[in-house]
Amino acid sequence: MVLWSVASSATSAFTGQNMCSSNHAKRSLLIATFTLAVAPASTFAFALPGPTACLLVDVADLHTLPDGSLTDSGSEADQQAYVQLARDARARIEDTFGAVESKPILVFFNHPDGFGPFRLNAYGSTQFIGSRACVMVGPKGQSVDVVAHELMHAEIHHRVGYLKRFLQLPTWFDEGVAMQVDYRTRYSLSPQDSQTADYVRDLTTFSSFFKGDEQAVVRNYASAKQVVASWLSKVGTTSLYARLQRLKNGESFDEIVTE
């Protein structure tokens, strides 16, 4: 009896160790699997915080405003100001180009680094995930100029489509059109610099347009604004949407900008 008892106890202990080892192995496997699944997402979020914020903004702890905009501010005064700001920015676009059709997710955040875990431009940016567009406006960009500029990017995206905008629309043109509703004086060229603004037509990609120091990028913005303004003075601002539709329908960029 004693021998069986000892043997039985020894067997139970051995079985328990096996079960613990088995459970530990399962937990380790689950942790490893979770890590492999989350690591790429974390890397993506770190490398591309803007698109990630756009993708996950629906689950962020934000307040929804009467017009559908979102904010991290609980201040009623802030919220009322944001609604008015969005209204004024859309009105500026409509006065320039015509009715606004796009309905991007519009987020106002007050922390200079972004909201939640997302590190964003303290001024403003427009992010795209396929057909989804998000306009993120930071504490340094809460003006009609910045909001209208970013909403114009969303309108272009809506009118042209994600792939056409990404593959066929030159960055200088995209930024130049957005600058038509952005009146900040630092982005206006002197008469002398206006004579050489055409160089910006070669800056067709994001990387080429934003290459260089702040002064160089400001000049690129100002030159794009000047070149597009000159073109619009000939074709008419109200023709823009129809021309973007032609691009969406299959015409080339060169064809739609023909005067």
PDB file of C-alpha atoms in Angstrom:
ATOM      1  CA  MET A   1       0.000   0.000   0.000  1.00  0.00           C
ATOM      2  CA  VAL A   2       2.712   2.412   0.948  1.00  0.00           C
ATOM      3  CA  LEU A   3       4.702   1.520  -2.135  1.00  0.00           C
ATOM      4  CA  TRP A   4       1.652   2.136  -4.365  1.00  0.00           C
ATOM      5  CA  SER A   5       0.921   5.299  -2.572  1.00  0.00           C
ATOM      6  CA  VAL A   6       4.440   6.565  -3.144  1.00  0.00           C
ATOM      7  CA  ALA A   7       4.393   5.329  -6.693  1.00  0.00           C
ATOM      8  CA  SER A   8       1.012   6.944  -7.228  1.00  0.00           C
ATOM      9  CA  SER A   9       2.235  10.217  -5.766  1.00  0.00           C
ATOM     10  CA  ALA A  10       5.350  10.102  -7.887  1.00  0.00           C
ATOM     11  CA  THR A  11       3.239   9.444 -10.992  1.00  0.00           C
ATOM     12  CA  SER A  12       0.915  12.341 -10.121  1.00  0.00           C
ATOM     13  CA  ALA A  13       3.869  14.660  -9.643  1.00  0.00           C
ATOM     14  CA  PHE A  14       5.380  13.593 -12.955  1.00  0.00           C
ATOM     15  CA  THR A  15       2.017  14.054 -14.732  1.00  0.00           C
ATOM     16  CA  GLY A  16       1.614  17.476 -13.152  1.00  0.00           C
ATOM     17  CA  GLN A  17       5.052  18.495 -14.361  1.00  0.00           C
ATOM     18  CA  ASN A  18       4.173  17.318 -17.863  1.00  0.00           C
ATOM     19  CA  MET A  19       0.925  19.287 -17.763  1.00  0.00           C
ATOM     20  CA  CYS A  20       2.744  22.380 -16.533  1.00  0.00           C
ATOM     21  CA  SER A  21       5.371  21.962 -19.228  1.00  0.00           C
ATOM     22  CA  SER A  22       2.655  21.452 -21.812  1.00  0.00           C
ATOM     23  CA  ASN A  23       0.737  24.534 -20.656  1.00  0.00           C
ATOM     24  CA  HIS A  24       3.946  26.557 -20.599  1.00  0.00           C
ATOM     25  CA  ALA A  25       4.755  25.441 -24.129  1.00  0.00           C
ATOM     26  CA  LYS A  26       1.276  26.413 -25.301  1.00  0.00           C
ATOM     27  CA  ARG A  27       1.571  29.812 -23.652  1.00  0.00           C
ATOM     28  CA  SER A  28       4.994  30.327 -25.217  1.00  0.00           C
ATOM     29  CA  LEU A  29       3.622  29.365 -28.613  1.00  0.00           C
ATOM     30  CA  LEU A  30       0.699  31.767 -28.228  1.00  0.00           C
ATOM     31  CA  ILE A  31       3.010  34.582 -27.140  1.00  0.00           C
ATOM     32  CA  ALA A  32       5.351  33.906 -30.049  1.00  0.00           C
ATOM     33  CA  THR A  33       2.448  33.809 -32.503  1.00  0.00           C
ATOM     34  CA  PHE A  34       0.988  37.037 -31.093  1.00  0.00           C
ATOM     35  CA  THR A  35       4.389  38.716 -31.261  1.00  0.00           C
ATOM     36  CA  LEU A  36       4.834  37.705 -34.890  1.00  0.00           C
ATOM     37  CA  ALA A  37       1.373  39.037 -35.703  1.00  0.00           C
ATOM     38  CA  VAL A  38       1.734  42.294 -33.788  1.00  0.00           C
ATOM     39  CA  ALA A  39       5.336  43.095 -34.698  1.00  0.00           C
ATOM     40  CA  PRO A  40       4.604  43.998 -38.328  1.00  0.00           C
ATOM     41  CA  ALA A  41       1.632  46.111 -37.216  1.00  0.00           C
ATOM     42  CA  SER A  42       3.785  47.877 -34.621  1.00  0.00           C
ATOM     43  CA  THR A  43       6.500  48.449 -37.194  1.00  0.00           C
ATOM     44  CA  PHE A  44       3.908  49.834 -39.612  1.00  0.00           C
ATOM     45  CA  ALA A  45       2.494  52.121 -36.904  1.00  0.00           C
ATOM     46  CA  PHE A  46       5.975  53.380 -36.033  1.00  0.00           C
ATOM     47  CA  ALA A  47       7.076  53.870 -39.633  1.00  0.00           C
ATOM     48  CA  LEU A  48       3.760  55.240 -40.924  1.00  0.00           C
ATOM     49  CA  PRO A  49       1.947  56.844 -37.967  1.00  0.00           C
ATOM     50  CA  GLY A  50      -0.327  58.944 -40.195  1.00  0.00           C
ATOM     51  CA  PRO A  51      -1.877  56.105 -42.221  1.00  0.00           C
ATOM     52  CA  THR A  52      -2.080  53.981 -39.063  1.00  0.00           C
ATOM     53  CA  ALA A  53      -3.935  56.762 -37.240  1.00  0.00           C
ATOM     54  CA  CYS A  54      -6.310  57.041 -40.196  1.00  0.00           C
ATOM     55  CA  LEU A  55      -6.907  53.306 -40.111  1.00  0.00           C
ATOM     56  CA  LEU A  56      -7.535  53.136 -36.360  1.00  0.00           C
ATOM     57  CA  VAL A  57      -9.079  56.538 -35.621  1.00  0.00           C
ATOM     58  CA  ASP A  58     -12.535  54.985 -35.188  1.00  0.00           C
ATOM     59  CA  VAL A  59     -11.391  53.191 -32.034  1.00  0.00           C
ATOM     60  CA  ALA A  60      -9.461  56.145 -30.596  1.00  0.00           C
ATOM     61  CA  ASP A  61     -10.829  57.868 -27.500  1.00  0.00           C
ATOM     62  CA  LEU A  62     -12.083  61.002 -29.260  1.00  0.00           C
ATOM     63  CA  HIS A  63     -15.126  63.248 -28.994  1.00  0.00           C
ATOM     64  CA  THR A  64     -17.528  63.411 -31.943  1.00  0.00           C
ATOM     65  CA  LEU A  65     -18.640  66.924 -32.890  1.00  0.00           C
ATOM     66  CA  PRO A  66     -22.060  67.876 -34.336  1.00  0.00           C
ATOM     67  CA  ASP A  67     -20.646  67.991 -37.884  1.00  0.00           C
ATOM     68  CA  GLY A  68     -19.041  64.562 -37.528  1.00  0.00           C
ATOM     69  CA  SER A  69     -15.521  65.852 -36.893  1.00  0.00           C
ATOM     70  CA  LEU A  70     -13.453  64.319 -34.095  1.00  0.00           C
ATOM     71  CA  THR A  71     -11.272  65.866 -31.412  1.00  0.00           C
ATOM     72  CA  ASP A  72      -9.308  64.921 -28.329  1.00  0.00           C
ATOM     73  CA  SER A  73     -10.403  68.156 -26.626  1.00  0.00           C
ATOM     74  CA  GLY A  74     -13.244  68.034 -24.129  1.00  0.00           C
ATOM     75  CA  SER A  75     -13.527  71.826 -24.099  1.00  0.00           C
ATOM     76  CA  GLU A  76     -16.867  73.067 -25.402  1.00  0.00           C
ATOM     77  CA  ALA A  77     -15.207  76.268 -26.628  1.00  0.00           C
ATOM     78  CA  ASP A  78     -12.641  74.260 -28.595  1.00  0.00           C
ATOM     79  CA  GLN A  79     -15.309  72.048 -30.090  1.00  0.00           C
ATOM     80  CA  GLN A  80     -17.419  74.989 -31.238  1.00  0.00           C
ATOM     81  CA  ALA A  81     -14.329  76.621 -32.735  1.00  0.00           C
ATOM     82  CA  TYR A  82     -13.474  73.446 -34.661  1.00  0.00           C
ATOM     83  CA  VAL A  83     -16.958  73.162 -36.152  1.00  0.00           C
ATOM     84  CA  GLN A  84     -16.781  76.782 -37.307  1.00  0.00           C
ATOM     85  CA  LEU A  85     -13.261  76.289 -38.635  1.00  0.00           C
ATOM     86  CA  ALA A  86     -14.331  73.319 -40.747  1.00  0.00           C
ATOM     87  CA  ARG A  87     -17.338  75.256 -42.038  1.00  0.00           C
ATOM     88  CA  ASP A  88     -15.194  78.251 -43.028  1.00  0.00           C
ATOM     89  CA  ALA A  89     -12.583  76.051 -44.717  1.00  0.00           C
ATOM     90  CA  ARG A  90     -15.182  74.233 -46.819  1.00  0.00           C
ATOM     91  CA  ALA A  91     -16.780  77.564 -47.744  1.00  0.00           C
ATOM     92  CA  ARG A  92     -13.423  78.809 -49.022  1.00  0.00           C
ATOM     93  CA  ILE A  93     -13.048  75.737 -51.245  1.00  0.00           C
ATOM     94  CA  GLU A  94     -16.587  76.150 -52.572  1.00  0.00           C
ATOM     95  CA  ASP A  95     -16.000  79.827 -53.323  1.00  0.00           C
ATOM     96  CA  THR A  96     -12.872  78.917 -55.285  1.00  0.00           C
ATOM     97  CA  PHE A  97     -13.642  75.649 -57.067  1.00  0.00           C
ATOM     98  CA  GLY A  98     -17.281  74.780 -56.438  1.00  0.00           C
ATOM     99  CA  ALA A  99     -19.232  72.450 -54.167  1.00  0.00           C
ATOM    100  CA  VAL A 100     -17.317  70.118 -51.862  1.00  0.00           C
ATOM    101  CA  GLU A 101     -18.255  66.452 -52.254  1.00  0.00           C
ATOM    102  CA  SER A 102     -15.611  64.668 -50.218  1.00  0.00           C
ATOM    103  CA  LYS A 103     -16.324  63.584 -46.661  1.00  0.00           C
ATOM    104  CA  PRO A 104     -12.980  62.779 -45.073  1.00  0.00           C
ATOM    105  CA  ILE A 105     -12.620  61.931 -41.417  1.00  0.00           C
ATOM    106  CA  LEU A 106     -11.605  65.273 -39.907  1.00  0.00           C
ATOM    107  CA  VAL A 107      -9.652  65.169 -36.644  1.00  0.00           C
ATOM    108  CA  PHE A 108      -8.527  68.127 -34.530  1.00  0.00           C
ATOM    109  CA  PHE A 109      -5.940  67.306 -31.868  1.00  0.00           C
ATOM    110  CA  ASN A 110      -4.376  69.605 -29.279  1.00  0.00           C
ATOM    111  CA  HIS A 111      -1.183  67.802 -28.308  1.00  0.00           C
ATOM    112  CA  PRO A 112       1.801  68.758 -30.494  1.00  0.00           C
ATOM    113  CA  ASP A 113       2.863  65.116 -30.835  1.00  0.00           C
ATOM    114  CA  GLY A 114      -0.503  63.780 -31.985  1.00  0.00           C
ATOM    115  CA  PHE A 115      -3.202  61.832 -30.182  1.00  0.00           C
ATOM    116  CA  GLY A 116      -3.062  58.467 -28.442  1.00  0.00           C
ATOM    117  CA  PRO A 117       0.016  56.537 -29.612  1.00  0.00           C
ATOM    118  CA  PHE A 118       0.076  58.306 -32.984  1.00  0.00           C
ATOM    119  CA  ARG A 119       2.844  60.838 -33.601  1.00  0.00           C
ATOM    120  CA  LEU A 120       1.562  63.311 -36.176  1.00  0.00           C
ATOM    121  CA  ASN A 121       2.453  66.587 -37.875  1.00  0.00           C
ATOM    122  CA  ALA A 122       1.681  69.419 -35.449  1.00  0.00           C
ATOM    123  CA  TYR A 123       0.321  71.535 -38.307  1.00  0.00           C
ATOM    124  CA  GLY A 124      -1.769  69.273 -40.487  1.00  0.00           C
ATOM    125  CA  SER A 125      -1.701  66.346 -42.881  1.00  0.00           C
ATOM    126  CA  THR A 126      -4.068  64.326 -45.019  1.00  0.00           C
ATOM    127  CA  GLN A 127      -3.719  60.559 -44.889  1.00  0.00           C
ATOM    128  CA  PHE A 128      -5.099  57.984 -47.297  1.00  0.00           C
ATOM    129  CA  ILE A 129      -5.818  54.281 -46.924  1.00  0.00           C
ATOM    130  CA  GLY A 130      -7.402  53.276 -50.216  1.00  0.00           C
ATOM    131  CA  SER A 131     -10.612  55.254 -50.577  1.00  0.00           C
ATOM    132  CA  ARG A 132     -10.465  56.310 -46.908  1.00  0.00           C
ATOM    133  CA  ALA A 133      -9.194  59.841 -46.293  1.00  0.00           C
ATOM    134  CA  CYS A 134      -8.361  61.427 -42.945  1.00  0.00           C
ATOM    135  CA  VAL A 135      -7.503  65.072 -42.368  1.00  0.00           C
ATOM    136  CA  MET A 136      -5.461  65.441 -39.176  1.00  0.00           C
ATOM    137  CA  VAL A 137      -5.140  68.999 -37.874  1.00  0.00           C
ATOM    138  CA  GLY A 138      -2.740  69.715 -35.026  1.00  0.00           C
ATOM    139  CA  PRO A 139      -2.488  72.632 -32.588  1.00  0.00           C
ATOM    140  CA  LYS A 140      -0.234  74.647 -34.920  1.00  0.00           C
ATOM    141  CA  GLY A 141      -2.554  74.250 -37.879  1.00  0.00           C
ATOM    142  CA  GLN A 142      -5.897  75.317 -36.500  1.00  0.00           C
ATOM    143  CA  SER A 143      -6.522  78.034 -39.077  1.00  0.00           C
ATOM    144  CA  VAL A 144      -8.733  78.312 -42.146  1.00  0.00           C
ATOM    145  CA  ASP A 145      -5.624  78.254 -44.347  1.00  0.00           C
ATOM    146  CA  VAL A 146      -4.341  74.909 -43.103  1.00  0.00           C
ATOM    147  CA  VAL A 147      -7.726  73.213 -42.808  1.00  0.00           C
ATOM    148  CA  ALA A 148      -8.799  74.349 -46.291  1.00  0.00           C
ATOM    149  CA  HIS A 149      -5.442  73.205 -47.702  1.00  0.00           C
ATOM    150  CA  GLU A 150      -5.804  69.718 -46.228  1.00  0.00           C
ATOM    151  CA  LEU A 151      -9.489  69.407 -47.123  1.00  0.00           C
ATOM    152  CA  MET A 152      -8.559  70.286 -50.708  1.00  0.00           C
ATOM    153  CA  HIS A 153      -6.199  67.313 -50.799  1.00  0.00           C
ATOM    154  CA  ALA A 154      -9.119  65.151 -49.681  1.00  0.00           C
ATOM    155  CA  GLU A 155     -11.325  66.649 -52.392  1.00  0.00           C
ATOM    156  CA  ILE A 156      -8.748  65.892 -55.088  1.00  0.00           C
ATOM    157  CA  HIS A 157      -8.469  62.326 -53.774  1.00  0.00           C
ATOM    158  CA  HIS A 158     -12.249  61.980 -53.898  1.00  0.00           C
ATOM    159  CA  ARG A 159     -12.516  63.378 -57.426  1.00  0.00           C
ATOM    160  CA  VAL A 160      -9.646  61.391 -58.940  1.00  0.00           C
ATOM    161  CA  GLY A 161      -9.551  58.194 -56.900  1.00  0.00           C
ATOM    162  CA  TYR A 162      -6.742  56.718 -54.823  1.00  0.00           C
ATOM    163  CA  LEU A 163      -4.770  54.976 -57.579  1.00  0.00           C
ATOM    164  CA  LYS A 164      -5.015  57.786 -60.120  1.00  0.00           C
ATOM    165  CA  ARG A 165      -3.885  60.320 -57.538  1.00  0.00           C
ATOM    166  CA  PHE A 166      -1.019  58.107 -56.409  1.00  0.00           C
ATOM    167  CA  LEU A 167       0.169  57.028 -59.852  1.00  0.00           C
ATOM    168  CA  GLN A 168      -0.650  59.895 -62.215  1.00  0.00           C
ATOM    169  CA  LEU A 169      -1.082  63.167 -60.342  1.00  0.00           C
ATOM    170  CA  PRO A 170       2.228  65.036 -59.912  1.00  0.00           C
ATOM    171  CA  THR A 171       2.929  66.171 -56.376  1.00  0.00           C
ATOM    172  CA  TRP A 172       3.609  69.734 -57.523  1.00  0.00           C
ATOM    173  CA  PHE A 173       0.112  69.913 -59.014  1.00  0.00           C
ATOM    174  CA  ASP A 174      -1.576  68.350 -55.982  1.00  0.00           C
ATOM    175  CA  GLU A 175       0.158  70.796 -53.649  1.00  0.00           C
ATOM    176  CA  GLY A 176      -0.289  73.712 -56.027  1.00  0.00           C
ATOM    177  CA  VAL A 177      -4.048  73.209 -56.163  1.00  0.00           C
ATOM    178  CA  ALA A 178      -4.261  72.908 -52.367  1.00  0.00           C
ATOM    179  CA  MET A 179      -2.282  76.140 -52.065  1.00  0.00           C
ATOM    180  CA  GLN A 180      -5.000  78.023 -53.977  1.00  0.00           C
ATOM    181  CA  VAL A 181      -7.123  77.995 -50.815  1.00  0.00           C
ATOM    182  CA  ASP A 182      -4.156  78.584 -48.500  1.00  0.00           C
ATOM    183  CA  TYR A 183      -3.415  82.303 -48.123  1.00  0.00           C
ATOM    184  CA  ARG A 184      -0.403  82.154 -45.792  1.00  0.00           C
ATOM    185  CA  THR A 185       1.974  84.898 -46.919  1.00  0.00           C
ATOM    186  CA  ARG A 186       5.145  82.854 -46.484  1.00  0.00           C
ATOM    187  CA  TYR A 187       4.043  80.805 -49.501  1.00  0.00           C
ATOM    188  CA  SER A 188       3.876  83.761 -51.882  1.00  0.00           C
ATOM    189  CA  LEU A 189       6.734  84.333 -54.333  1.00  0.00           C
ATOM    190  CA  SER A 190       8.406  87.651 -54.953  1.00  0.00           C
ATOM    191  CA  PRO A 191       8.068  88.998 -58.525  1.00  0.00           C
ATOM    192  CA  GLN A 192      11.685  88.011 -59.156  1.00  0.00           C
ATOM    193  CA  ASP A 193      11.250  84.411 -57.953  1.00  0.00           C
ATOM    194  CA  SER A 194       8.046  84.071 -59.965  1.00  0.00           C
ATOM    195  CA  GLN A 195      10.143  84.184 -63.134  1.00  0.00           C
ATOM    196  CA  THR A 196      11.811  80.872 -62.248  1.00  0.00           C
ATOM    197  CA  ALA A 197       8.863  79.031 -60.696  1.00  0.00           C
ATOM    198  CA  ASP A 198       8.500  76.559 -63.578  1.00  0.00           C
ATOM    199  CA  TYR A 199      11.294  74.396 -62.138  1.00  0.00           C
ATOM    200  CA  VAL A 200       8.664  72.951 -59.791  1.00  0.00           C
ATOM    201  CA  ARG A 201       7.072  71.030 -62.686  1.00  0.00           C
ATOM    202  CA  ASP A 202       9.944  68.554 -62.415  1.00  0.00           C
ATOM    203  CA  LEU A 203       9.023  67.754 -58.799  1.00  0.00           C
ATOM    204  CA  THR A 204       6.498  65.085 -59.666  1.00  0.00           C
ATOM    205  CA  THR A 205       7.022  62.809 -56.658  1.00  0.00           C
ATOM    206  CA  PHE A 206       6.547  63.292 -52.929  1.00  0.00           C
ATOM    207  CA  SER A 207      10.225  62.637 -52.241  1.00  0.00           C
ATOM    208  CA  SER A 208      11.455  65.180 -54.790  1.00  0.00           C
ATOM    209  CA  PHE A 209       8.987  67.879 -53.729  1.00  0.00           C
ATOM    210  CA  PHE A 210       9.858  67.609 -50.031  1.00  0.00           C
ATOM    211  CA  LYS A 211      13.594  67.159 -50.499  1.00  0.00           C
ATOM    212  CA  GLY A 212      15.826  69.768 -48.903  1.00  0.00           C
ATOM    213  CA  ASP A 213      15.647  72.113 -45.936  1.00  0.00           C
ATOM    214  CA  GLU A 214      12.645  74.134 -44.792  1.00  0.00           C
ATOM    215  CA  GLN A 215      13.498  77.076 -47.021  1.00  0.00           C
ATOM    216  CA  ALA A 216      13.651  74.833 -50.090  1.00  0.00           C
ATOM    217  CA  VAL A 217      10.325  73.181 -49.305  1.00  0.00           C
ATOM    218  CA  VAL A 218       8.643  76.550 -48.692  1.00  0.00           C
ATOM    219  CA  ARG A 219       9.889  77.711 -52.084  1.00  0.00           C
ATOM    220  CA  ASN A 220       8.520  74.528 -53.679  1.00  0.00           C
ATOM    221  CA  TYR A 221       5.105  75.217 -52.162  1.00  0.00           C
ATOM    222  CA  ALA A 222       5.185  78.834 -53.294  1.00  0.00           C
ATOM    223  CA  SER A 223       6.326  77.918 -56.799  1.00  0.00           C
ATOM    224  CA  ALA A 224       3.640  75.246 -57.138  1.00  0.00           C
ATOM    225  CA  LYS A 225       1.074  77.788 -55.984  1.00  0.00           C
ATOM    226  CA  GLN A 226       2.273  80.288 -58.589  1.00  0.00           C
ATOM    227  CA  VAL A 227       2.361  77.801 -61.486  1.00  0.00           C
ATOM    228  CA  VAL A 228      -1.098  76.387 -60.745  1.00  0.00           C
ATOM    229  CA  ALA A 229      -2.553  79.878 -60.221  1.00  0.00           C
ATOM    230  CA  SER A 230      -1.220  80.929 -63.617  1.00  0.00           C
ATOM    231  CA  TRP A 231      -2.758  77.852 -65.237  1.00  0.00           C
ATOM    232  CA  LEU A 232      -6.113  78.365 -63.510  1.00  0.00           C
ATOM    233  CA  SER A 233      -6.213  81.986 -64.650  1.00  0.00           C
ATOM    234  CA  LYS A 234      -6.357  80.643 -68.206  1.00  0.00           C
ATOM    235  CA  VAL A 235      -8.630  77.594 -67.841  1.00  0.00           C
ATOM    236  CA  GLY A 236     -10.847  78.876 -64.996  1.00  0.00           C
ATOM    237  CA  THR A 237     -11.042  77.613 -61.438  1.00  0.00           C
ATOM    238  CA  THR A 238     -14.493  76.138 -62.003  1.00  0.00           C
ATOM    239  CA  SER A 239     -13.079  73.769 -64.632  1.00  0.00           C
ATOM    240  CA  LEU A 240     -10.869  71.941 -62.132  1.00  0.00           C
ATOM    241  CA  TYR A 241     -13.387  69.322 -61.016  1.00  0.00           C
ATOM    242  CA  ALA A 242     -14.321  68.433 -64.604  1.00  0.00           C
ATOM    243  CA  ARG A 243     -10.647  68.054 -65.493  1.00  0.00           C
ATOM    244  CA  LEU A 244     -10.043  65.796 -62.500  1.00  0.00           C
ATOM    245  CA  GLN A 245     -13.013  63.699 -63.592  1.00  0.00           C
ATOM    246  CA  ARG A 246     -11.413  63.321 -67.013  1.00  0.00           C
ATOM    247  CA  LEU A 247      -8.263  62.004 -65.343  1.00  0.00           C
ATOM    248  CA  LYS A 248     -10.356  59.526 -63.386  1.00  0.00           C
ATOM    249  CA  ASN A 249     -12.050  58.460 -66.622  1.00  0.00           C
ATOM    250  CA  GLY A 250      -8.761  57.547 -68.256  1.00  0.00           C
ATOM    251  CA  GLU A 251      -7.225  60.637 -69.834  1.00  0.00           C
ATOM    252  CA  SER A 252      -3.595  61.430 -69.074  1.00  0.00           C
ATOM    253  CA  PHE A 253      -2.465  64.267 -66.838  1.00  0.00           C
ATOM    254  CA  ASP A 254      -0.977  66.092 -69.835  1.00  0.00           C
ATOM    255  CA  GLU A 255      -4.349  65.923 -71.582  1.00  0.00           C
ATOM    256  CA  ILE A 256      -6.370  67.329 -68.697  1.00  0.00           C
ATOM    257  CA  VAL A 257      -4.065  70.301 -68.139  1.00  0.00           C
ATOM    258  CA  THR A 258      -4.032  71.333 -71.786  1.00  0.00           C
ATOM    259  CA  GLU A 259      -5.199  74.940 -71.968  1.00  0.00           C
TER     260      GLU A 259
END
